XYZ file of C-alpha atoms in Angstrom:
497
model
C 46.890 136.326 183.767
C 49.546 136.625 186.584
C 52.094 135.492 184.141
C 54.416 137.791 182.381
C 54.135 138.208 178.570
C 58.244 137.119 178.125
C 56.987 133.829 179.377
C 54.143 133.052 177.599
C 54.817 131.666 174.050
C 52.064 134.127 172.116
C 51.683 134.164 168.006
C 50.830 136.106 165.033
C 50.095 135.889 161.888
C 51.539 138.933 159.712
C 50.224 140.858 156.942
C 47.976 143.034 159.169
C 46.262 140.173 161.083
C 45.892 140.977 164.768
C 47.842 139.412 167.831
C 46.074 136.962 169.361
C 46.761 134.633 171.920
C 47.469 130.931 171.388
C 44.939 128.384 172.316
C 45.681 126.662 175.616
C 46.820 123.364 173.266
C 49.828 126.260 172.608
C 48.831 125.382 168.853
C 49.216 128.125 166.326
C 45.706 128.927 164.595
C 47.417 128.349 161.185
C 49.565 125.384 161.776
C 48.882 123.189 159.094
C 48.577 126.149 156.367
C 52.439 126.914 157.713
C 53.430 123.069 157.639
C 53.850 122.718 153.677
C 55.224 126.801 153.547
C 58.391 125.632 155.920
C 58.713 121.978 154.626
C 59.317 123.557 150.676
C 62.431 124.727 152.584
C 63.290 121.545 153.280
C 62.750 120.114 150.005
C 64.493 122.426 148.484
C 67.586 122.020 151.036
C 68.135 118.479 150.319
C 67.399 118.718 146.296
C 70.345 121.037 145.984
C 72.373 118.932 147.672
C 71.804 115.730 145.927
C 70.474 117.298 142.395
C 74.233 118.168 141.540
C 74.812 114.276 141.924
C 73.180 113.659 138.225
C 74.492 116.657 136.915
C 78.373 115.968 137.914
C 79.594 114.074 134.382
C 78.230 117.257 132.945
C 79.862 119.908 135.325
C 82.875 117.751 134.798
C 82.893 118.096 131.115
C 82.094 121.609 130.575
C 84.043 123.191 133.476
C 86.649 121.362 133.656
C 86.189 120.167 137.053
C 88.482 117.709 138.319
C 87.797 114.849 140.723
C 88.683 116.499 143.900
C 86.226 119.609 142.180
C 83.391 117.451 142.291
C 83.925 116.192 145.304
C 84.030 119.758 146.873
C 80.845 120.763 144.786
C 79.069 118.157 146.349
C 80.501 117.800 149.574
C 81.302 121.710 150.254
C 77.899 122.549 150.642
C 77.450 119.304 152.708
C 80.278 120.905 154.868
C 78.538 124.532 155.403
C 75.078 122.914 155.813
C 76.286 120.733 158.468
C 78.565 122.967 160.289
C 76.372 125.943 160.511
C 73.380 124.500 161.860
C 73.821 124.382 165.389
C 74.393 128.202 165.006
C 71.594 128.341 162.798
C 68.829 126.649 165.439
C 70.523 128.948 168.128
C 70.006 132.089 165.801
C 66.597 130.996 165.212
C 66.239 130.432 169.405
C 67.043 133.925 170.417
C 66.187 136.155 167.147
C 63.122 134.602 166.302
C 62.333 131.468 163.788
C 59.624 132.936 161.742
C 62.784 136.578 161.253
C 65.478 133.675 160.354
C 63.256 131.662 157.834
C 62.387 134.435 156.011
C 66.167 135.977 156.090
C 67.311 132.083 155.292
C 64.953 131.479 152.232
C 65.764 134.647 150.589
C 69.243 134.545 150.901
C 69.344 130.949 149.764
C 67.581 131.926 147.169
C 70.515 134.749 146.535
C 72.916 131.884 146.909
C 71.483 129.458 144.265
C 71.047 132.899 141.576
C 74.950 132.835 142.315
C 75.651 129.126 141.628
C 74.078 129.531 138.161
C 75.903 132.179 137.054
C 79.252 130.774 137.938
C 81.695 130.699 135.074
C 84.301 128.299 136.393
C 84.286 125.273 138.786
C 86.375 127.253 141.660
C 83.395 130.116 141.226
C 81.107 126.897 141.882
C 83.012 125.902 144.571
C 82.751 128.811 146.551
C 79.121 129.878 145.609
C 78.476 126.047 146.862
C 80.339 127.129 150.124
C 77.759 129.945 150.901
C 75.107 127.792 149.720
C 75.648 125.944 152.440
C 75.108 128.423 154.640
C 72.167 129.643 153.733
C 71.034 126.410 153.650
C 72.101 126.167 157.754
C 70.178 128.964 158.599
C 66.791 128.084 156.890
C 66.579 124.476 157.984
C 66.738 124.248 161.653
C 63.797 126.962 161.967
C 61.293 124.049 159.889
C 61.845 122.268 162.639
C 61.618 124.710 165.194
C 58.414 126.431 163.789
C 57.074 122.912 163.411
C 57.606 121.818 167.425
C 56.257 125.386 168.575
C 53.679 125.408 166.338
C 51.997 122.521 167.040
C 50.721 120.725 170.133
C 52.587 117.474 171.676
C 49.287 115.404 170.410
C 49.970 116.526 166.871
C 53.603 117.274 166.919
C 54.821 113.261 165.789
C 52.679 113.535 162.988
C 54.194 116.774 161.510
C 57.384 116.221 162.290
C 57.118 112.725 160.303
C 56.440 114.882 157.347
C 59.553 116.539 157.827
C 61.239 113.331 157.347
C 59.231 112.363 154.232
C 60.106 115.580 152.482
C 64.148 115.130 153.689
C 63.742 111.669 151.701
C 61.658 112.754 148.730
C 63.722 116.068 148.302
C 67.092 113.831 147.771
C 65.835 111.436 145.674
C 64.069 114.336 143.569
C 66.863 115.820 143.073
C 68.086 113.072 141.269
C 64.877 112.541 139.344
C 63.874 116.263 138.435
C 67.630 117.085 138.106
C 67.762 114.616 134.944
C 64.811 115.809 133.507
C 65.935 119.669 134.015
C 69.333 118.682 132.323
C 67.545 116.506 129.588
C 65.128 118.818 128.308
C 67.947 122.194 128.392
C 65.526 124.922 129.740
C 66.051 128.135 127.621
C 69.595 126.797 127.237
C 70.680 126.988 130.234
C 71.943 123.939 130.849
C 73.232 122.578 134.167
C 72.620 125.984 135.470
C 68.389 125.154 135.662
C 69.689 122.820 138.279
C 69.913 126.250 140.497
C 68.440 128.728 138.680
C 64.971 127.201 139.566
C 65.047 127.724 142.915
C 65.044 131.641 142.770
C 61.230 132.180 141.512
C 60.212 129.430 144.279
C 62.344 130.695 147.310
C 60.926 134.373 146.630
C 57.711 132.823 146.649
C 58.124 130.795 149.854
C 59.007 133.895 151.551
C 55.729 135.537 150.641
C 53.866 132.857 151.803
C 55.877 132.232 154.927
C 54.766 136.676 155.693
C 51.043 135.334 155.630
C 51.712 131.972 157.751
C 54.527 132.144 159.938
C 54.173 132.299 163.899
C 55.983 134.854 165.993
C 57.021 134.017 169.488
C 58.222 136.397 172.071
C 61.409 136.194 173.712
C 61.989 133.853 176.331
C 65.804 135.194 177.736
C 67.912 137.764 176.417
C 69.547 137.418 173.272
C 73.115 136.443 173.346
C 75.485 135.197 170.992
C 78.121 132.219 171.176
C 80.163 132.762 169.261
C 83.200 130.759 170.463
C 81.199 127.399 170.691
C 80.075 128.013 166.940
C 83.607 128.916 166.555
C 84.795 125.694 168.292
C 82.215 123.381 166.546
C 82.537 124.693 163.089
C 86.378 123.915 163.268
C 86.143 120.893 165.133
C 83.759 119.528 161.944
C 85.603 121.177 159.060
C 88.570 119.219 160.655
C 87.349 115.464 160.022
C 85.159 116.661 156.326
C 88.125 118.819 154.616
C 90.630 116.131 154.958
C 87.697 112.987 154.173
C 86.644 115.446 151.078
C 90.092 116.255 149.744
C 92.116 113.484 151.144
C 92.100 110.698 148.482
C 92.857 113.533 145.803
C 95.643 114.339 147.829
C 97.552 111.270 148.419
C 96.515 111.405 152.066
C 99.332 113.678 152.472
C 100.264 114.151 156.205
C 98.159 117.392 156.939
C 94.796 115.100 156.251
C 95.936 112.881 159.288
C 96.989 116.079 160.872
C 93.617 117.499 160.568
C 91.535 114.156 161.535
C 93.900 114.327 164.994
C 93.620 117.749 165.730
C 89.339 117.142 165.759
C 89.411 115.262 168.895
C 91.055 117.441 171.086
C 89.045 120.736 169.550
C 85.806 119.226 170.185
C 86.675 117.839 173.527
C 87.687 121.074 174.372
C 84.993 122.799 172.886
C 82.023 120.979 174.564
C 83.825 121.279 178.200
C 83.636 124.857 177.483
C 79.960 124.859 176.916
C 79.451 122.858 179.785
C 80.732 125.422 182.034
C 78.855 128.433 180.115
C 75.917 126.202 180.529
C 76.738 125.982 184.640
C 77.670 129.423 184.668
C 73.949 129.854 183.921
C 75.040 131.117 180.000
C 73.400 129.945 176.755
C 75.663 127.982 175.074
C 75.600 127.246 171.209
C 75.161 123.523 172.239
C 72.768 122.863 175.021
C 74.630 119.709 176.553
C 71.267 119.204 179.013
C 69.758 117.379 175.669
C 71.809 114.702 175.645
C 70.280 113.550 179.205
C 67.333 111.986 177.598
C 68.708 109.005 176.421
C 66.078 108.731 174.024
C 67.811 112.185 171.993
C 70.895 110.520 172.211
C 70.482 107.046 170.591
C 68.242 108.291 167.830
C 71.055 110.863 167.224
C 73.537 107.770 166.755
C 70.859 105.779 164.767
C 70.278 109.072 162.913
C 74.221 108.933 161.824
C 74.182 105.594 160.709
C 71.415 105.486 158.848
C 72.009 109.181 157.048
C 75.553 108.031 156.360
C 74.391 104.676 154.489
C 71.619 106.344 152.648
C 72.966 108.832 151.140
C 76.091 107.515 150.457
C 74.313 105.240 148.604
C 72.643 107.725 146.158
C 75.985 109.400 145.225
C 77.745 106.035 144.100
C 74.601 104.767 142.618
C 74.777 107.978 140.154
C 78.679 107.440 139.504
C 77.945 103.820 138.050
C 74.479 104.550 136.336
C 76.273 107.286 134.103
C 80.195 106.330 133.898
C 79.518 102.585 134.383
C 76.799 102.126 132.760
C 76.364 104.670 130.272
C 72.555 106.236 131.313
C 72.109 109.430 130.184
C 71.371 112.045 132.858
C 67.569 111.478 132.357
C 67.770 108.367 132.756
C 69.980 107.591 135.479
C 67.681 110.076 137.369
C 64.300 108.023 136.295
C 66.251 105.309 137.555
C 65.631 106.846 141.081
C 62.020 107.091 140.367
C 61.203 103.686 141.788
C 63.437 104.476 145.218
C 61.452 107.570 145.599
C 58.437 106.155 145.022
C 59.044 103.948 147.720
C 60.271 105.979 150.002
C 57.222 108.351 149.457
C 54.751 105.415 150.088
C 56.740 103.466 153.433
C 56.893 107.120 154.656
C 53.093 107.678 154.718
C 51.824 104.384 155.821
C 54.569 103.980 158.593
C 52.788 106.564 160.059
C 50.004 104.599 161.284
C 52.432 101.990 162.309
C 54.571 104.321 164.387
C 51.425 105.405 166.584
C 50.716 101.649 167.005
C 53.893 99.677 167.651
C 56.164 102.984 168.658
C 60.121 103.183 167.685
C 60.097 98.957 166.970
C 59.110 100.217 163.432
C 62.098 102.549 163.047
C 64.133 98.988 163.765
C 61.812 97.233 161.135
C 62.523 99.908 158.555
C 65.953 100.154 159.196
C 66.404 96.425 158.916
C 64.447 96.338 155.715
C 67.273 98.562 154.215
C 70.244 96.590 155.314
C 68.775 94.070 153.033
C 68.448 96.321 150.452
C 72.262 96.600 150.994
C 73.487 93.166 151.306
C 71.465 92.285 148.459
C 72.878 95.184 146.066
C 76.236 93.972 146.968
C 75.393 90.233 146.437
C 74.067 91.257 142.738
C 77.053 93.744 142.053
C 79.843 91.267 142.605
C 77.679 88.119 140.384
C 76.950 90.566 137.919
C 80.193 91.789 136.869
C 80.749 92.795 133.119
C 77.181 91.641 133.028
C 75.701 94.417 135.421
C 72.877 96.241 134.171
C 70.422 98.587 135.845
C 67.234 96.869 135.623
C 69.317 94.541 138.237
C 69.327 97.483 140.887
C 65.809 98.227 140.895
C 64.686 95.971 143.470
C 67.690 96.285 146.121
C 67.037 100.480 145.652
C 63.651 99.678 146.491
C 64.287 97.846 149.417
C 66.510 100.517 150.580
C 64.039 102.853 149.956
C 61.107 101.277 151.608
C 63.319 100.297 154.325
C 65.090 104.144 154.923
C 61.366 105.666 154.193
C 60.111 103.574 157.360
C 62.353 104.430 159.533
C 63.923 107.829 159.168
C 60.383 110.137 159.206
C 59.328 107.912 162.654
C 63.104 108.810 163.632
C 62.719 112.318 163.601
C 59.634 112.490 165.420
C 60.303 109.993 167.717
C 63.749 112.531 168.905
C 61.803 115.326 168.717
C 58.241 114.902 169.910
C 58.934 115.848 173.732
C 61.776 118.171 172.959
C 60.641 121.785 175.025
C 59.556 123.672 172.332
C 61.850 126.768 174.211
C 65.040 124.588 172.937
C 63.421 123.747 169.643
C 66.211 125.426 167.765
C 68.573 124.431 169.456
C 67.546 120.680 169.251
C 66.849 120.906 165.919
C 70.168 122.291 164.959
C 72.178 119.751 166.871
C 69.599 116.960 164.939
C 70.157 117.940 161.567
C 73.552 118.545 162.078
C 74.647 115.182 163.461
C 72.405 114.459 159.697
C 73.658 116.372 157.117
C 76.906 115.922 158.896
C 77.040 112.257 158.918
C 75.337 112.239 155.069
C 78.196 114.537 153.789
C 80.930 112.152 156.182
C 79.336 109.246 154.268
C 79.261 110.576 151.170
C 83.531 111.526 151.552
C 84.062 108.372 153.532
C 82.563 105.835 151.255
C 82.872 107.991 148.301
C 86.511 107.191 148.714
C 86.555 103.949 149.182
C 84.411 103.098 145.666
C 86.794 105.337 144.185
C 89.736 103.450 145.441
C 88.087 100.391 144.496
C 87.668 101.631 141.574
C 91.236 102.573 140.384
C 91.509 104.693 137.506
C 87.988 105.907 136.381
C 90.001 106.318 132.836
C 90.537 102.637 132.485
C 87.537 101.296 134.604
C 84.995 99.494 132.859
C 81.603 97.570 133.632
C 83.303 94.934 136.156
C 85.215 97.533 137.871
C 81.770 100.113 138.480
C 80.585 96.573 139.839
C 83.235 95.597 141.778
C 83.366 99.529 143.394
C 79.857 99.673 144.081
C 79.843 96.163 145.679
C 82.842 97.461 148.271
C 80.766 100.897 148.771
C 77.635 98.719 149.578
C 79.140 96.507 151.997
C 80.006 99.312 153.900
C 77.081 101.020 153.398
C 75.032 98.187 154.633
C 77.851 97.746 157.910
C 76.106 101.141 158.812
C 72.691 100.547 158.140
C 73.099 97.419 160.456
C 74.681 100.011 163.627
C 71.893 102.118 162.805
C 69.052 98.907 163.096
C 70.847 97.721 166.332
C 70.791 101.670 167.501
C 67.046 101.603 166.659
C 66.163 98.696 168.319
C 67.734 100.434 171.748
C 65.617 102.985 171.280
C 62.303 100.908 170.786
C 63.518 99.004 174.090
C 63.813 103.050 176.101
C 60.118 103.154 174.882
C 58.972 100.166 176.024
C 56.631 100.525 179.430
C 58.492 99.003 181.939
C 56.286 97.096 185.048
C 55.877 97.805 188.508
C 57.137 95.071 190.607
């Protein structure tokens, strides 16, 4: 065909099939048999992260976890996930996406055997640490499989699935996660939280053999492994100290830390800007962030992530210590949320084809209502807060973040080159899970400080703390709205004079 094989994306399905070559759409014969095989990876990424949320009054009681423990159970594998993902999308890149899903889902699956069987919260700690991990290496590849997969006239609507399943999966792991705990599988407790997801990642990997593209390799592989170095530090320096700080005093390392961030990241992206000159791959491909388009739906992407799930986590704290719920039932309590989410997610996707990016600003507004009002009701309530009272404000939030988020992603990543797929997926769900774990410490410690001593704190003071957290979460939904609307204005056809 005059072209040489090393540039010609080609794909395979395994289990004996033979190579054949994709159609000239580039789509991959079994695209949409492969779309619900990759996105149970994502699902299952985001449940662990937010399933532990329902379960933390229990961890704390029969491990003995302290405050600063929880925090680290939670936010360590928000740490890992984040940081490695850049490196995970550039694995993916140059070793192949459909090799580093199936590598990903069956050592995450590995990784969650461990967290069950931990005896003691440190053991936890750690086994959430490689979670993580695992976690960074099987996510970017969804989306990477996803935008080689399928052609640019299909590609929105997948990837808007992606973003329904990110939703669903962290509100699900607040619903299912009560339920698990509530009904005591086999007596396992707590540990069913991560025990379940060993039968279902072995089986996603045998289903991933059958449906999972190949694609041949475009350059040599190569490795950077001082720019994953670099950005892996330069992020562990702002979460450790945001994650441990409060517990700490905010002794003078934290501040340390937080200053020392700038400079390695500074110095760390002018080094991949040279590689990239130098005509090397770096681990961050700085040529993305020339379509405007990437980079305000990255910052809208940070505001919005940060709010969200932010959200969530103090939401749990005050339907089980504030308000008593059981774990069931502060989970069902996220049924309605999820719901909506589920439902916005769906039929924005009609809207998004229609009115373009404006809806992302419409859903993201929607939510900063949800905010504002949950505040508003938090700080009349008082001592007479109950949690019928949040239903509608979670809603809101819901139908507002389950708008705009799935049309987010897609709208990013539509016109991405599926030869930097990885990469752009990595850097995309970092600047996500990054921002959702930063929220999650950052606001996390400022209910907490409202707050005061969760020993002495009753009814008004859950109120009062979530009313503070919600203010600020609703401060970022609104950056994230304005962000949006920038974005729907890039998109807008401009006239010819």
């Amino acid at each position: 065909m005059g072209r040489s094989r090393a540039a010609v994306p080609s794909f395979e399905s395994s289990g004996g099939m033979s190579r054949q070559e994709a159609p000239p759409s580039g789509a991959h014969p079994l695209r949409w048999v492969m779309l619900p095989v990759v996105l149970v990876a994502m699902f299952m990424a985001q449940f662990d992260l937010y399933v532990v949320n329902v379960g933390l009054p229990v961890l704390q009681r029969e491990l003995g976890a302290s405050e600063a423990g929880l925090e680290l159970i939670v936010g360590g594998y928000a740490f890992t996930y984040a940081a490695g993902l850049i490196t995970g999308g550039r694995i993916g890149d140059q070793f192949g996406h459909r090799r580093a899903f199936l590598v990903g889902m069956v050592l995450f699956g590995l990784a969650s055997l461990l967290c069950g069987l931990a005896a003691t919260s440190t053991q936890l700690v750690a086994f959430r640490l490689i979670h993580g991990l695992t976690a960074a290496l099987l996510v970017p590849q969804v989306l990477a499989l996803i935008t080689r997969a399928f052609p640019p006239a299909e590609r929105t609507n997948a990837l808007s699935w992606f973003g329904v399943t990110m939703g669903v999966g962290a509100v699900a792991g607040q619903v299912l996660g009560g339920v698990l705990l509530n009904f005591d599988v086999l007596g396992l407790g707590w540990r069913t939280i991560f025990l379940i997801n060993v039968p279902i990642a072995l089986a996603t990997a045998v289903l991933g053999l059958r449906s999972l593209p190949r694609h041949d390799r475009t350059e040599p592989a190569s490795f950077d492994l001082i720019g994953a170095v670099g950005i892996t530090t330069a992020l562990g320096l702002v979460l450790v100290p945001l994650v441990l700080g409060r517990g700490e005093g905010w002794a003078p390392w934290t501040w340390i830390c937080l200053a020392l961030s700038i400079p390695t990241l500074v110095l760390t992206l002018f080094r991949e800007r040279t590689l990239e000159r130098r005509g090397g791959r770096p681990i961050v491909p700085l040529a993305l962030f020339s379509r405007a388009a990437f980079t305000v739906g990255l910052g809208a992407s940070v505001a919005l992530f940060a709010a969200f799930f932010s959200e969530v986590f103090t939401l749990t704290l005050v339907l089980q210590n504030g308000l008593g719920l059981t774990p069931l039932w502060a989970g069902l309590m996220f049924a309605p949320l999820g719901i909506a989410f589920a439902v916005a997610s769906i039929c924005a996707k009609g809207a998004i084809a229609r009115r373009g990016p404006a809806v992302i600003a419409f859903g993201a507004g929607l939510a900063v209502i949800g905010f504002f009002t949950l505040t508003v009701i938090s700080l009349c309530a008082g001592t007479d807060l109950a949690a019928w009272m949040l239903t509608g404000p979670m809603i809101a939030i819901g139908l507002g973040n389950g708008t705009a988020v799935p049309a987010l992603i897609g709208t990013v990543l539509a016109k991405i080159d599926p030869l930097h797929a990885g990469a752009a997926a990595g850097v995309l769900t970092t600047a996500q899970q990054f921002s959702s774990a930063m929220g999650i410490a950052a606001i996390g410690a400022v209910f907490f400080t409202a707050l005061g001593s969760s020993a002495n704190a009753d009814t008004a003071s859950y109120a009062h703390a979530l009313a503070v957290a919600s203010l600020c979460g609703g401060v970022s939904a609104a950056v994230g709205t304005a962000l949006a609307a920038k974005l729907a204005s890039l998109h807008r056809p401009h006239r010819a004079p």
